[in-house]
Amino acid sequence: MSTGHVIAIDQGTTNTKAILVDMAGGIVAKASAPLKSTYPRPGWAEQSAVEIWASVQAVIADIMASGNYDISGLAIANQRETLVVWDAETGLPLTPAILWQCRRTAKVCDALIADGANPAVVEATGLSINALFPASKLGWVMENVPEARSFAEQGRLRAGTVDSWLLYRLTGGKTFATDHSNASRTQLFNTQRLQWDESLCDLFHVPLSALPDVRASNSRFGEVADGVTALPASVPILAMMGDSHAALYGHGVRAPGLVKATYGTGSSLMTLTPERVLSKHGLSATIAWSEQDQGVTYALEGNITVSAQAAAFAADMLGLPDAKALSELAETVEDSGGVTFVPALAGLGAPHWNDTVSGTISGMTLATTRAHLARATLEAIVLQIADVFNAMEQDIEGSLHGLLADGGASANDLLMQLQADLLNRPVTRSAQAEVGAIGVAAMALKNLASLPAPSHQSDTVFQPRQEAGTWRSKVTGDWRSLLGRLTAH
Ligand code: G3P
């Protein structure tokens, strides 16, 4: 039997992945299980909490079937802001998991903002009131699911993010806890005082008693119960973190100065801050992670609603098979020929936050070709990332050294080069596809071994090209002028 391994779970929205990591941080085995979402009404998004748990059981079983390993611990990175509500007596969910994408409480949130509630919420949590966060989602459950109120009165209601749910199942119902990074995304956690906030619970009409115990990200959260997974009983759960936070940690970021960007359907950018910085430029202040010996580390985050998805969308519009073909077409021209595309296909996220803007193409002439549109789409992806990057610099009142890229679309060389040219900073693409899982595994391994920071030897660095200055001024000018027109009231 080979000794000393950690299983790191990355429980995401479209699939659950697991990696088996040895004590030096090397990946020994991988497993993945798909997960489906349902959209029962316009704007709603749900998942079966039971299926989420089953997918975790499945990937653990696959890893354990792939060899004879001695497992020293388990680590969990998870989709954030998704709410699971369950009954402590039966361990069964009361409703489907309400996904982070679900907008069912958008009107409630608008009404709270109109009532003037936002400044106090931002002050307490670092987050502007939004349907994304579990606070209003739990308020919806309390109002619409009759058992929720009676179970809360009986002290048997449990409400948590996906990490809490999985921990509860893994420990056979023994531990009900979360970590600071996940708690900081609920909009119920006071990130200054580091505790659940009673006044926020009152504002959103949710019972504080139903919320989990909040612990450091590298806590010994509990032990796997006998018979619930393919693991032997007593394997400890040694780390839990939200996936975006785990990715930042997986990139090896331990101090302010660098930004991580995940190029997925949307994009999440995160950078560490020396203290809690409440954004004045459309970002959120969040807890990156917390460590038992070192306390809490703060970060700024910006979420772009439609990022690499814009390339899939444009490929479809242009009758191309996929985003790769779109990128090949974009490479056939030197620039977008004056075309600007704002991919506000589901409104605009950070740092603009405007739900009324829709996707817009501007600057077309008779000389415009499909290749120009393809190029404008790639430019739109990097322009949106640059807007968040610049907002971060404004919030920290300083300059950031570079960008660390991960996620599916970061494989695109042209996109990475355009990003470096636009930011005028180096962009480092992680060689590691599983950067979130690696991050949470590294957090867990801190409890077992003293690890060197992750190696970046095989990462690819894209340096900004000197000759890109003219292009940068032109596309930035066009982008700002179009955004200005679209957001003017
Ligand atoms: O904030 C939501 C985010 O954590 C979801 O991540 O990887 O499931 O798209 P992912």
Short mmCIF file of C-alpha atoms and ligand atoms in Angstrom, two decimals:
data_model
loop_
_atom_site.label_atom_id
_atom_site.label_comp_id
_atom_site.label_asym_id
_atom_site.label_seq_id
_atom_site.Cartn_x
_atom_site.Cartn_y
_atom_site.Cartn_z
CA MET A 1 0.00 0.00 0.00
CA SER A 2 1.39 3.44 -0.91
CA THR A 3 1.25 5.77 2.07
CA GLY A 4 0.14 9.30 2.69
CA HIS A 5 -2.38 10.73 0.23
CA VAL A 6 -5.08 13.38 0.27
CA ILE A 7 -8.25 13.17 -1.81
CA ALA A 8 -9.24 16.67 -2.94
CA ILE A 9 -12.82 17.08 -4.16
CA ASP A 10 -13.72 19.97 -6.47
CA GLN A 11 -17.51 20.04 -6.33
CA GLY A 12 -18.46 22.35 -9.24
CA THR A 13 -21.71 23.28 -10.95
CA THR A 14 -21.30 21.09 -14.03
CA ASN A 15 -19.33 18.24 -12.51
CA THR A 16 -17.66 16.91 -9.41
CA LYS A 17 -13.97 16.15 -9.77
CA ALA A 18 -11.55 14.46 -7.42
CA ILE A 19 -7.77 14.20 -7.44
CA LEU A 20 -5.55 12.00 -5.34
CA VAL A 21 -2.49 13.92 -4.21
CA ASP A 22 0.67 12.54 -2.63
CA MET A 23 2.57 14.24 0.20
CA ALA A 24 4.70 16.22 -2.27
CA GLY A 25 1.58 17.66 -3.93
CA GLY A 26 1.80 15.43 -7.05
CA ILE A 27 -1.42 14.15 -8.67
CA VAL A 28 -1.63 10.35 -8.58
CA ALA A 29 -5.20 9.71 -9.77
CA LYS A 30 -8.26 11.62 -11.03
CA ALA A 31 -12.00 11.02 -11.26
CA SER A 32 -14.97 13.03 -12.49
CA ALA A 33 -18.76 12.73 -12.39
CA PRO A 34 -21.23 14.96 -14.29
CA LEU A 35 -23.99 16.84 -12.56
CA LYS A 36 -27.18 18.25 -14.01
CA SER A 37 -28.99 21.48 -13.22
CA THR A 38 -32.67 22.21 -13.75
CA TYR A 39 -34.30 25.52 -14.58
CA PRO A 40 -37.93 25.05 -13.48
CA ARG A 41 -38.97 28.68 -14.12
CA PRO A 42 -37.38 31.61 -15.93
CA GLY A 43 -34.48 32.83 -13.80
CA TRP A 44 -34.57 29.82 -11.47
CA ALA A 45 -31.69 27.33 -11.21
CA GLU A 46 -31.62 24.21 -9.04
CA GLN A 47 -29.72 21.00 -8.46
CA SER A 48 -30.58 17.91 -6.47
CA ALA A 49 -28.58 18.05 -3.21
CA VAL A 50 -28.87 14.25 -3.09
CA GLU A 51 -27.27 14.02 -6.55
CA ILE A 52 -24.48 16.39 -5.49
CA TRP A 53 -23.72 14.06 -2.58
CA ALA A 54 -23.99 10.96 -4.82
CA SER A 55 -21.49 12.50 -7.27
CA VAL A 56 -19.01 12.95 -4.43
CA GLN A 57 -19.51 9.35 -3.32
CA ALA A 58 -18.96 8.27 -6.96
CA VAL A 59 -15.64 10.12 -7.45
CA ILE A 60 -14.32 8.87 -4.11
CA ALA A 61 -15.27 5.32 -5.11
CA ASP A 62 -13.50 5.73 -8.50
CA ILE A 63 -10.32 6.99 -6.87
CA MET A 64 -10.31 4.18 -4.31
CA ALA A 65 -10.90 1.60 -7.05
CA SER A 66 -7.87 2.85 -9.01
CA GLY A 67 -5.24 1.59 -6.57
CA ASN A 68 -4.40 0.57 -3.04
CA TYR A 69 -3.88 3.86 -1.23
CA ASP A 70 -3.46 4.94 2.33
CA ILE A 71 -5.64 8.06 2.65
CA SER A 72 -4.49 10.57 5.26
CA GLY A 73 -7.19 13.14 4.67
CA LEU A 74 -9.91 14.65 2.55
CA ALA A 75 -10.21 18.24 1.26
CA ILE A 76 -13.22 19.98 -0.32
CA ALA A 77 -13.39 22.91 -2.76
CA ASN A 78 -16.93 23.73 -3.80
CA GLN A 79 -19.26 25.83 -5.91
CA ARG A 80 -20.06 28.77 -3.70
CA GLU A 81 -23.30 30.56 -2.79
CA THR A 82 -25.47 27.51 -3.56
CA LEU A 83 -27.87 26.89 -0.69
CA VAL A 84 -28.83 23.49 0.75
CA VAL A 85 -31.47 23.24 3.49
CA TRP A 86 -32.06 19.98 5.30
CA ASP A 87 -33.63 18.32 8.31
CA ALA A 88 -31.18 17.21 10.98
CA GLU A 89 -33.50 14.38 12.08
CA THR A 90 -33.62 12.63 8.70
CA GLY A 91 -30.58 14.16 6.98
CA LEU A 92 -32.84 14.83 3.95
CA PRO A 93 -33.00 18.11 2.01
CA LEU A 94 -36.23 20.11 2.28
CA THR A 95 -35.89 21.57 -1.22
CA PRO A 96 -33.61 21.17 -4.25
CA ALA A 97 -30.32 23.01 -3.77
CA ILE A 98 -30.87 26.62 -4.88
CA LEU A 99 -27.99 27.33 -7.24
CA TRP A 100 -25.79 30.42 -7.09
CA GLN A 101 -27.14 31.29 -10.56
CA CYS A 102 -30.75 31.33 -9.36
CA ARG A 103 -32.38 34.77 -9.62
CA ARG A 104 -35.68 33.94 -7.86
CA THR A 105 -35.04 36.55 -5.16
CA ALA A 106 -34.02 39.38 -7.51
CA LYS A 107 -37.17 41.40 -6.72
CA VAL A 108 -36.76 40.94 -2.96
CA CYS A 109 -33.18 42.18 -3.29
CA ASP A 110 -34.25 45.18 -5.38
CA ALA A 111 -36.82 46.09 -2.72
CA LEU A 112 -34.21 45.88 0.05
CA ILE A 113 -31.89 48.13 -1.95
CA ALA A 114 -34.75 50.59 -2.59
CA ASP A 115 -35.38 50.63 1.19
CA GLY A 116 -31.81 51.79 1.72
CA ALA A 117 -30.52 48.52 3.24
CA ASN A 118 -27.45 48.16 1.02
CA PRO A 119 -24.84 50.36 2.75
CA ALA A 120 -25.15 48.50 6.08
CA VAL A 121 -25.00 45.13 4.31
CA VAL A 122 -21.86 46.16 2.40
CA GLU A 123 -20.28 47.44 5.61
CA ALA A 124 -20.94 44.13 7.39
CA THR A 125 -20.23 41.66 4.58
CA GLY A 126 -18.29 43.45 1.82
CA LEU A 127 -21.02 42.35 -0.64
CA SER A 128 -23.74 44.41 -2.31
CA ILE A 129 -27.21 42.94 -1.89
CA ASN A 130 -27.78 40.46 -4.70
CA ALA A 131 -29.86 37.36 -5.42
CA LEU A 132 -26.60 35.45 -6.00
CA PHE A 133 -25.98 35.15 -2.28
CA PRO A 134 -27.61 32.58 0.03
CA ALA A 135 -29.06 35.22 2.43
CA SER A 136 -32.11 36.06 0.29
CA LYS A 137 -32.35 32.44 -0.91
CA LEU A 138 -32.73 31.21 2.67
CA GLY A 139 -35.27 33.98 3.25
CA TRP A 140 -37.22 32.57 0.29
CA VAL A 141 -37.12 29.06 1.80
CA MET A 142 -38.34 30.34 5.19
CA GLU A 143 -41.27 32.05 3.49
CA ASN A 144 -42.20 29.37 0.96
CA VAL A 145 -41.40 25.99 2.52
CA PRO A 146 -43.79 25.39 5.46
CA GLU A 147 -41.61 22.72 7.18
CA ALA A 148 -38.68 25.13 7.25
CA ARG A 149 -40.34 27.33 9.87
CA SER A 150 -41.55 24.48 12.06
CA PHE A 151 -38.20 22.66 11.83
CA ALA A 152 -36.41 25.90 12.75
CA GLU A 153 -38.65 26.21 15.82
CA GLN A 154 -37.80 22.62 16.76
CA GLY A 155 -34.06 23.29 16.30
CA ARG A 156 -33.71 20.70 13.53
CA LEU A 157 -33.31 22.99 10.52
CA ARG A 158 -29.85 23.05 8.91
CA ALA A 159 -28.95 25.59 6.19
CA GLY A 160 -25.55 25.75 4.59
CA THR A 161 -23.49 25.97 1.44
CA VAL A 162 -22.38 22.84 -0.44
CA ASP A 163 -19.29 22.33 1.75
CA SER A 164 -21.49 22.13 4.90
CA TRP A 165 -23.86 19.70 3.24
CA LEU A 166 -21.05 17.41 2.09
CA LEU A 167 -19.31 17.57 5.48
CA TYR A 168 -22.57 16.69 7.19
CA ARG A 169 -23.03 13.64 4.96
CA LEU A 170 -19.38 12.59 5.12
CA THR A 171 -19.39 12.67 8.92
CA GLY A 172 -22.71 10.79 9.12
CA GLY A 173 -24.46 13.88 10.52
CA LYS A 174 -21.89 14.50 13.25
CA THR A 175 -20.43 17.82 12.04
CA PHE A 176 -22.32 20.89 10.87
CA ALA A 177 -19.67 23.46 9.94
CA THR A 178 -18.32 25.63 7.15
CA ASP A 179 -15.11 27.59 6.57
CA HIS A 180 -14.60 31.36 6.54
CA SER A 181 -14.30 31.58 2.73
CA ASN A 182 -17.70 29.97 2.14
CA ALA A 183 -19.32 31.83 5.05
CA SER A 184 -18.07 35.14 3.62
CA ARG A 185 -20.11 34.53 0.44
CA THR A 186 -23.46 33.99 2.22
CA GLN A 187 -24.18 37.71 2.87
CA LEU A 188 -25.06 36.69 6.45
CA PHE A 189 -21.52 36.63 7.83
CA ASN A 190 -19.92 39.71 9.29
CA THR A 191 -16.45 39.60 7.78
CA GLN A 192 -15.11 42.21 10.21
CA ARG A 193 -16.32 40.60 13.43
CA LEU A 194 -16.00 37.07 11.98
CA GLN A 195 -19.40 35.87 13.12
CA TRP A 196 -22.92 35.41 11.81
CA ASP A 197 -24.63 38.78 11.92
CA GLU A 198 -27.93 38.91 13.81
CA SER A 199 -29.07 42.11 12.12
CA LEU A 200 -28.53 40.53 8.67
CA CYS A 201 -30.49 37.44 9.76
CA ASP A 202 -33.33 39.80 10.79
CA LEU A 203 -33.10 41.73 7.51
CA PHE A 204 -33.35 38.56 5.38
CA HIS A 205 -35.77 36.82 7.80
CA VAL A 206 -33.58 33.79 8.42
CA PRO A 207 -32.88 31.92 11.67
CA LEU A 208 -29.30 32.25 12.89
CA SER A 209 -29.74 28.95 14.76
CA ALA A 210 -29.93 27.07 11.42
CA LEU A 211 -26.45 28.24 10.30
CA PRO A 212 -23.26 26.18 10.63
CA ASP A 213 -20.31 26.63 12.93
CA VAL A 214 -17.64 28.68 11.09
CA ARG A 215 -14.04 27.44 11.26
CA ALA A 216 -10.62 28.06 9.72
CA SER A 217 -10.21 26.68 6.18
CA ASN A 218 -7.54 24.22 7.34
CA SER A 219 -9.45 22.94 10.38
CA ARG A 220 -9.79 19.32 11.22
CA PHE A 221 -13.49 19.49 10.36
CA GLY A 222 -14.44 15.95 11.33
CA GLU A 223 -13.95 12.33 10.36
CA VAL A 224 -15.55 10.26 7.64
CA ALA A 225 -18.22 8.00 9.12
CA ASP A 226 -18.23 4.26 8.63
CA GLY A 227 -19.97 3.03 5.46
CA VAL A 228 -20.92 6.40 3.90
CA THR A 229 -18.22 6.33 1.19
CA ALA A 230 -15.62 3.91 -0.18
CA LEU A 231 -13.19 5.37 2.35
CA PRO A 232 -12.41 3.61 5.59
CA ALA A 233 -13.95 5.22 8.68
CA SER A 234 -12.05 7.97 10.49
CA VAL A 235 -10.32 9.59 7.50
CA PRO A 236 -10.18 13.25 8.64
CA ILE A 237 -11.59 16.17 6.59
CA LEU A 238 -8.66 18.61 6.73
CA ALA A 239 -9.63 21.56 4.55
CA MET A 240 -12.65 23.27 2.97
CA MET A 241 -12.68 26.35 0.71
CA GLY A 242 -14.85 27.94 -1.95
CA ASP A 243 -13.57 26.94 -5.41
CA SER A 244 -12.44 30.39 -6.53
CA HIS A 245 -10.53 30.90 -3.28
CA ALA A 246 -8.96 27.45 -3.61
CA ALA A 247 -7.84 28.33 -7.15
CA LEU A 248 -6.08 31.47 -5.87
CA TYR A 249 -4.35 29.33 -3.24
CA GLY A 250 -3.57 26.69 -5.89
CA HIS A 251 -1.80 29.31 -8.00
CA GLY A 252 0.56 29.75 -5.06
CA VAL A 253 -0.63 33.28 -4.24
CA ARG A 254 0.14 34.02 -0.59
CA ALA A 255 0.58 37.81 -0.66
CA PRO A 256 -1.04 40.81 -2.42
CA GLY A 257 0.23 41.81 -5.87
CA LEU A 258 -1.09 39.19 -8.30
CA VAL A 259 -4.59 38.54 -9.63
CA LYS A 260 -6.03 35.16 -10.57
CA ALA A 261 -8.57 34.94 -13.36
CA THR A 262 -10.59 31.84 -14.17
CA TYR A 263 -11.68 31.83 -17.83
CA GLY A 264 -14.88 29.82 -17.70
CA THR A 265 -18.48 30.42 -18.75
CA GLY A 266 -18.14 33.53 -16.63
CA SER A 267 -14.93 34.74 -15.04
CA SER A 268 -13.91 35.19 -11.44
CA LEU A 269 -10.95 37.42 -10.62
CA MET A 270 -9.49 37.52 -7.12
CA THR A 271 -6.57 39.30 -5.53
CA LEU A 272 -5.37 39.31 -1.92
CA THR A 273 -5.53 42.51 0.10
CA PRO A 274 -3.53 43.25 3.26
CA GLU A 275 -6.78 44.03 5.09
CA ARG A 276 -10.51 44.15 4.37
CA VAL A 277 -10.99 46.65 1.52
CA LEU A 278 -14.60 47.68 0.89
CA SER A 279 -14.79 48.27 -2.85
CA LYS A 280 -15.73 51.64 -4.29
CA HIS A 281 -15.43 50.31 -7.84
CA GLY A 282 -17.96 47.49 -8.23
CA LEU A 283 -16.08 44.58 -6.64
CA SER A 284 -16.73 42.51 -3.52
CA ALA A 285 -14.59 42.28 -0.43
CA THR A 286 -14.38 38.69 0.66
CA ILE A 287 -12.43 36.31 2.86
CA ALA A 288 -9.87 34.46 0.73
CA TRP A 289 -9.23 31.81 3.41
CA SER A 290 -8.35 31.45 7.04
CA GLU A 291 -5.66 29.36 8.69
CA GLN A 292 -5.62 28.09 12.24
CA ASP A 293 -2.24 29.61 12.98
CA GLN A 294 -2.45 32.75 10.83
CA GLY A 295 -6.02 34.01 11.00
CA VAL A 296 -8.04 35.44 8.14
CA THR A 297 -6.73 36.59 4.74
CA TYR A 298 -8.90 39.06 2.81
CA ALA A 299 -9.39 39.46 -0.94
CA LEU A 300 -11.19 41.52 -3.55
CA GLU A 301 -13.24 39.64 -6.11
CA GLY A 302 -14.95 40.56 -9.36
CA ASN A 303 -17.34 38.24 -11.19
CA ILE A 304 -17.99 38.64 -14.92
CA THR A 305 -21.30 37.12 -15.93
CA VAL A 306 -20.51 36.07 -19.51
CA SER A 307 -16.85 35.57 -20.37
CA ALA A 308 -15.62 32.62 -22.46
CA GLN A 309 -19.28 31.82 -23.11
CA ALA A 310 -19.24 34.85 -25.43
CA ALA A 311 -16.91 32.92 -27.76
CA ALA A 312 -19.25 29.91 -27.89
CA PHE A 313 -22.17 32.26 -28.49
CA ALA A 314 -20.42 34.14 -31.31
CA ALA A 315 -19.21 30.87 -32.89
CA ASP A 316 -22.80 29.70 -33.01
CA MET A 317 -23.99 33.00 -34.50
CA LEU A 318 -21.28 32.83 -37.19
CA GLY A 319 -22.11 29.20 -38.02
CA LEU A 320 -18.77 27.95 -36.71
CA PRO A 321 -18.48 24.60 -34.93
CA ASP A 322 -16.93 25.90 -31.71
CA ALA A 323 -14.88 28.56 -29.93
CA LYS A 324 -11.65 27.05 -31.27
CA ALA A 325 -12.80 27.68 -34.85
CA LEU A 326 -13.77 31.21 -33.83
CA SER A 327 -10.27 31.80 -32.50
CA GLU A 328 -8.72 30.43 -35.71
CA LEU A 329 -10.86 32.84 -37.71
CA ALA A 330 -9.86 35.71 -35.39
CA GLU A 331 -6.20 34.94 -36.05
CA THR A 332 -6.64 35.66 -39.78
CA VAL A 333 -6.93 39.42 -39.10
CA GLU A 334 -4.63 41.88 -37.34
CA ASP A 335 -7.43 43.62 -35.44
CA SER A 336 -11.20 43.88 -35.23
CA GLY A 337 -11.39 46.53 -37.96
CA GLY A 338 -13.04 48.98 -35.55
CA VAL A 339 -15.73 46.51 -34.40
CA THR A 340 -16.54 46.44 -30.67
CA PHE A 341 -18.68 43.74 -29.06
CA VAL A 342 -20.06 44.15 -25.53
CA PRO A 343 -21.14 40.61 -24.57
CA ALA A 344 -23.75 41.69 -22.02
CA LEU A 345 -25.72 38.54 -22.85
CA ALA A 346 -27.02 38.27 -19.28
CA GLY A 347 -26.54 41.89 -18.25
CA LEU A 348 -23.17 43.21 -17.17
CA GLY A 349 -21.44 41.88 -14.05
CA ALA A 350 -18.41 43.33 -12.25
CA PRO A 351 -17.41 46.08 -12.21
CA HIS A 352 -20.35 47.65 -14.08
CA TRP A 353 -23.34 45.75 -12.61
CA ASN A 354 -26.01 46.72 -15.06
CA ASP A 355 -28.89 44.28 -15.70
CA THR A 356 -30.49 46.52 -18.33
CA VAL A 357 -27.67 46.42 -20.90
CA SER A 358 -27.88 43.70 -23.54
CA GLY A 359 -25.33 42.30 -25.99
CA THR A 360 -24.30 44.96 -28.52
CA ILE A 361 -22.03 45.11 -31.58
CA SER A 362 -20.87 48.49 -32.80
CA GLY A 363 -18.53 49.90 -35.45
CA MET A 364 -19.46 47.71 -38.43
CA THR A 365 -18.93 49.01 -41.99
CA LEU A 366 -19.11 47.39 -45.43
CA ALA A 367 -15.48 46.37 -44.89
CA THR A 368 -16.36 44.30 -41.78
CA THR A 369 -15.89 40.55 -42.11
CA ARG A 370 -16.75 37.54 -39.95
CA ALA A 371 -13.09 37.46 -38.94
CA HIS A 372 -13.40 40.98 -37.49
CA LEU A 373 -16.41 39.87 -35.45
CA ALA A 374 -14.48 36.83 -34.22
CA ARG A 375 -11.56 39.05 -33.25
CA ALA A 376 -13.89 41.53 -31.51
CA THR A 377 -15.27 38.65 -29.44
CA LEU A 378 -11.83 37.65 -28.14
CA GLU A 379 -11.11 41.30 -27.45
CA ALA A 380 -14.37 41.58 -25.49
CA ILE A 381 -13.30 38.73 -23.20
CA VAL A 382 -9.97 40.35 -22.37
CA LEU A 383 -11.49 43.86 -22.13
CA GLN A 384 -13.97 42.67 -19.48
CA ILE A 385 -11.15 41.04 -17.49
CA ALA A 386 -9.11 44.24 -17.79
CA ASP A 387 -12.03 46.30 -16.44
CA VAL A 388 -12.05 44.19 -13.26
CA PHE A 389 -8.25 44.24 -13.05
CA ASN A 390 -8.29 48.05 -13.30
CA ALA A 391 -11.08 48.31 -10.70
CA MET A 392 -8.90 46.25 -8.36
CA GLU A 393 -6.01 48.64 -8.87
CA GLN A 394 -8.29 51.59 -8.13
CA ASP A 395 -9.58 49.94 -4.94
CA ILE A 396 -6.12 49.08 -3.63
CA GLU A 397 -4.75 52.45 -4.84
CA GLY A 398 -1.71 50.69 -6.23
CA SER A 399 -0.56 48.62 -9.13
CA LEU A 400 -0.82 44.88 -9.62
CA HIS A 401 2.08 42.92 -11.11
CA GLY A 402 0.35 40.44 -13.36
CA LEU A 403 -2.40 37.94 -13.99
CA LEU A 404 -2.50 34.20 -13.26
CA ALA A 405 -4.86 32.44 -15.65
CA ASP A 406 -6.74 29.16 -15.37
CA GLY A 407 -9.96 27.64 -16.71
CA GLY A 408 -10.85 26.14 -20.09
CA ALA A 409 -10.42 29.21 -22.33
CA SER A 410 -6.97 29.98 -20.88
CA ALA A 411 -5.70 27.24 -23.23
CA ASN A 412 -6.15 29.75 -26.09
CA ASP A 413 -2.74 31.33 -26.84
CA LEU A 414 -4.16 34.27 -28.79
CA LEU A 415 -6.52 35.13 -25.94
CA MET A 416 -3.67 35.02 -23.41
CA GLN A 417 -1.43 37.18 -25.62
CA LEU A 418 -4.20 39.74 -26.14
CA GLN A 419 -4.74 39.78 -22.37
CA ALA A 420 -1.06 40.46 -21.68
CA ASP A 421 -1.00 43.17 -24.39
CA LEU A 422 -4.11 44.83 -23.02
CA LEU A 423 -3.04 44.78 -19.35
CA ASN A 424 0.54 45.58 -20.29
CA ARG A 425 1.47 42.98 -17.66
CA PRO A 426 2.64 39.38 -17.90
CA VAL A 427 -0.07 36.72 -17.95
CA THR A 428 0.93 33.34 -16.53
CA ARG A 429 -1.15 30.37 -17.64
CA SER A 430 -1.23 27.54 -15.13
CA ALA A 431 -0.04 24.21 -16.47
CA GLN A 432 -2.37 22.66 -13.94
CA ALA A 433 -5.96 22.04 -15.05
CA GLU A 434 -7.06 21.20 -11.51
CA VAL A 435 -5.86 24.37 -9.84
CA GLY A 436 -8.79 24.59 -7.39
CA ALA A 437 -8.44 21.01 -6.20
CA ILE A 438 -4.67 21.45 -5.96
CA GLY A 439 -5.24 24.56 -3.84
CA VAL A 440 -7.50 22.90 -1.31
CA ALA A 441 -5.22 19.84 -1.23
CA ALA A 442 -2.30 22.15 -0.42
CA MET A 443 -4.35 23.70 2.38
CA ALA A 444 -5.05 20.21 3.77
CA LEU A 445 -1.44 19.11 3.39
CA LYS A 446 -0.39 22.00 5.62
CA ASN A 447 -1.84 19.87 8.41
CA LEU A 448 0.23 16.85 7.45
CA ALA A 449 3.53 17.98 5.98
CA SER A 450 5.44 21.13 5.36
CA LEU A 451 5.01 21.72 1.66
CA PRO A 452 6.98 23.93 -0.69
CA ALA A 453 4.79 26.50 -2.53
CA PRO A 454 3.43 25.03 -5.80
CA SER A 455 6.00 24.98 -8.63
CA HIS A 456 5.24 27.09 -11.68
CA GLN A 457 8.03 25.65 -13.83
CA SER A 458 5.74 24.30 -16.53
CA ASP A 459 3.44 27.35 -16.60
CA THR A 460 3.45 29.49 -19.75
CA VAL A 461 4.16 33.21 -19.43
CA PHE A 462 2.79 35.63 -22.04
CA GLN A 463 4.70 38.91 -21.98
CA PRO A 464 3.07 42.12 -23.23
CA ARG A 465 4.37 43.10 -26.67
CA GLN A 466 5.86 46.56 -26.96
CA GLU A 467 4.17 47.23 -30.26
CA ALA A 468 0.72 46.65 -28.72
CA GLY A 469 0.41 50.20 -27.34
CA THR A 470 -1.55 51.66 -30.26
CA TRP A 471 -3.93 48.73 -30.39
CA ARG A 472 -4.44 48.97 -26.61
CA SER A 473 -5.41 52.66 -26.76
CA LYS A 474 -7.74 52.11 -29.71
CA VAL A 475 -9.68 49.11 -28.31
CA THR A 476 -9.85 50.58 -24.82
CA GLY A 477 -11.14 53.90 -26.19
CA ASP A 478 -13.79 52.20 -28.37
CA TRP A 479 -14.84 49.89 -25.50
CA ARG A 480 -15.23 52.71 -22.98
CA SER A 481 -17.12 54.89 -25.39
CA LEU A 482 -19.57 52.08 -26.27
CA LEU A 483 -20.04 51.12 -22.61
CA GLY A 484 -20.60 54.77 -21.77
CA ARG A 485 -23.36 55.00 -24.38
CA LEU A 486 -24.98 51.72 -23.26
CA THR A 487 -25.02 52.57 -19.58
CA ALA A 488 -26.03 56.25 -19.92
CA HIS A 489 -29.52 56.88 -18.59
O1 G3P B 1 -19.58 31.60 -7.30
C1 G3P B 1 -19.98 30.43 -7.96
C2 G3P B 1 -18.79 29.61 -8.31
O2 G3P B 1 -18.13 29.22 -7.13
C3 G3P B 1 -19.18 28.44 -9.17
O3 G3P B 1 -18.05 27.80 -9.61
O4 G3P B 1 -16.76 26.14 -10.85
O5 G3P B 1 -19.11 25.66 -10.29
O6 G3P B 1 -18.61 27.37 -12.02
P1 G3P B 1 -18.15 26.66 -10.77
#
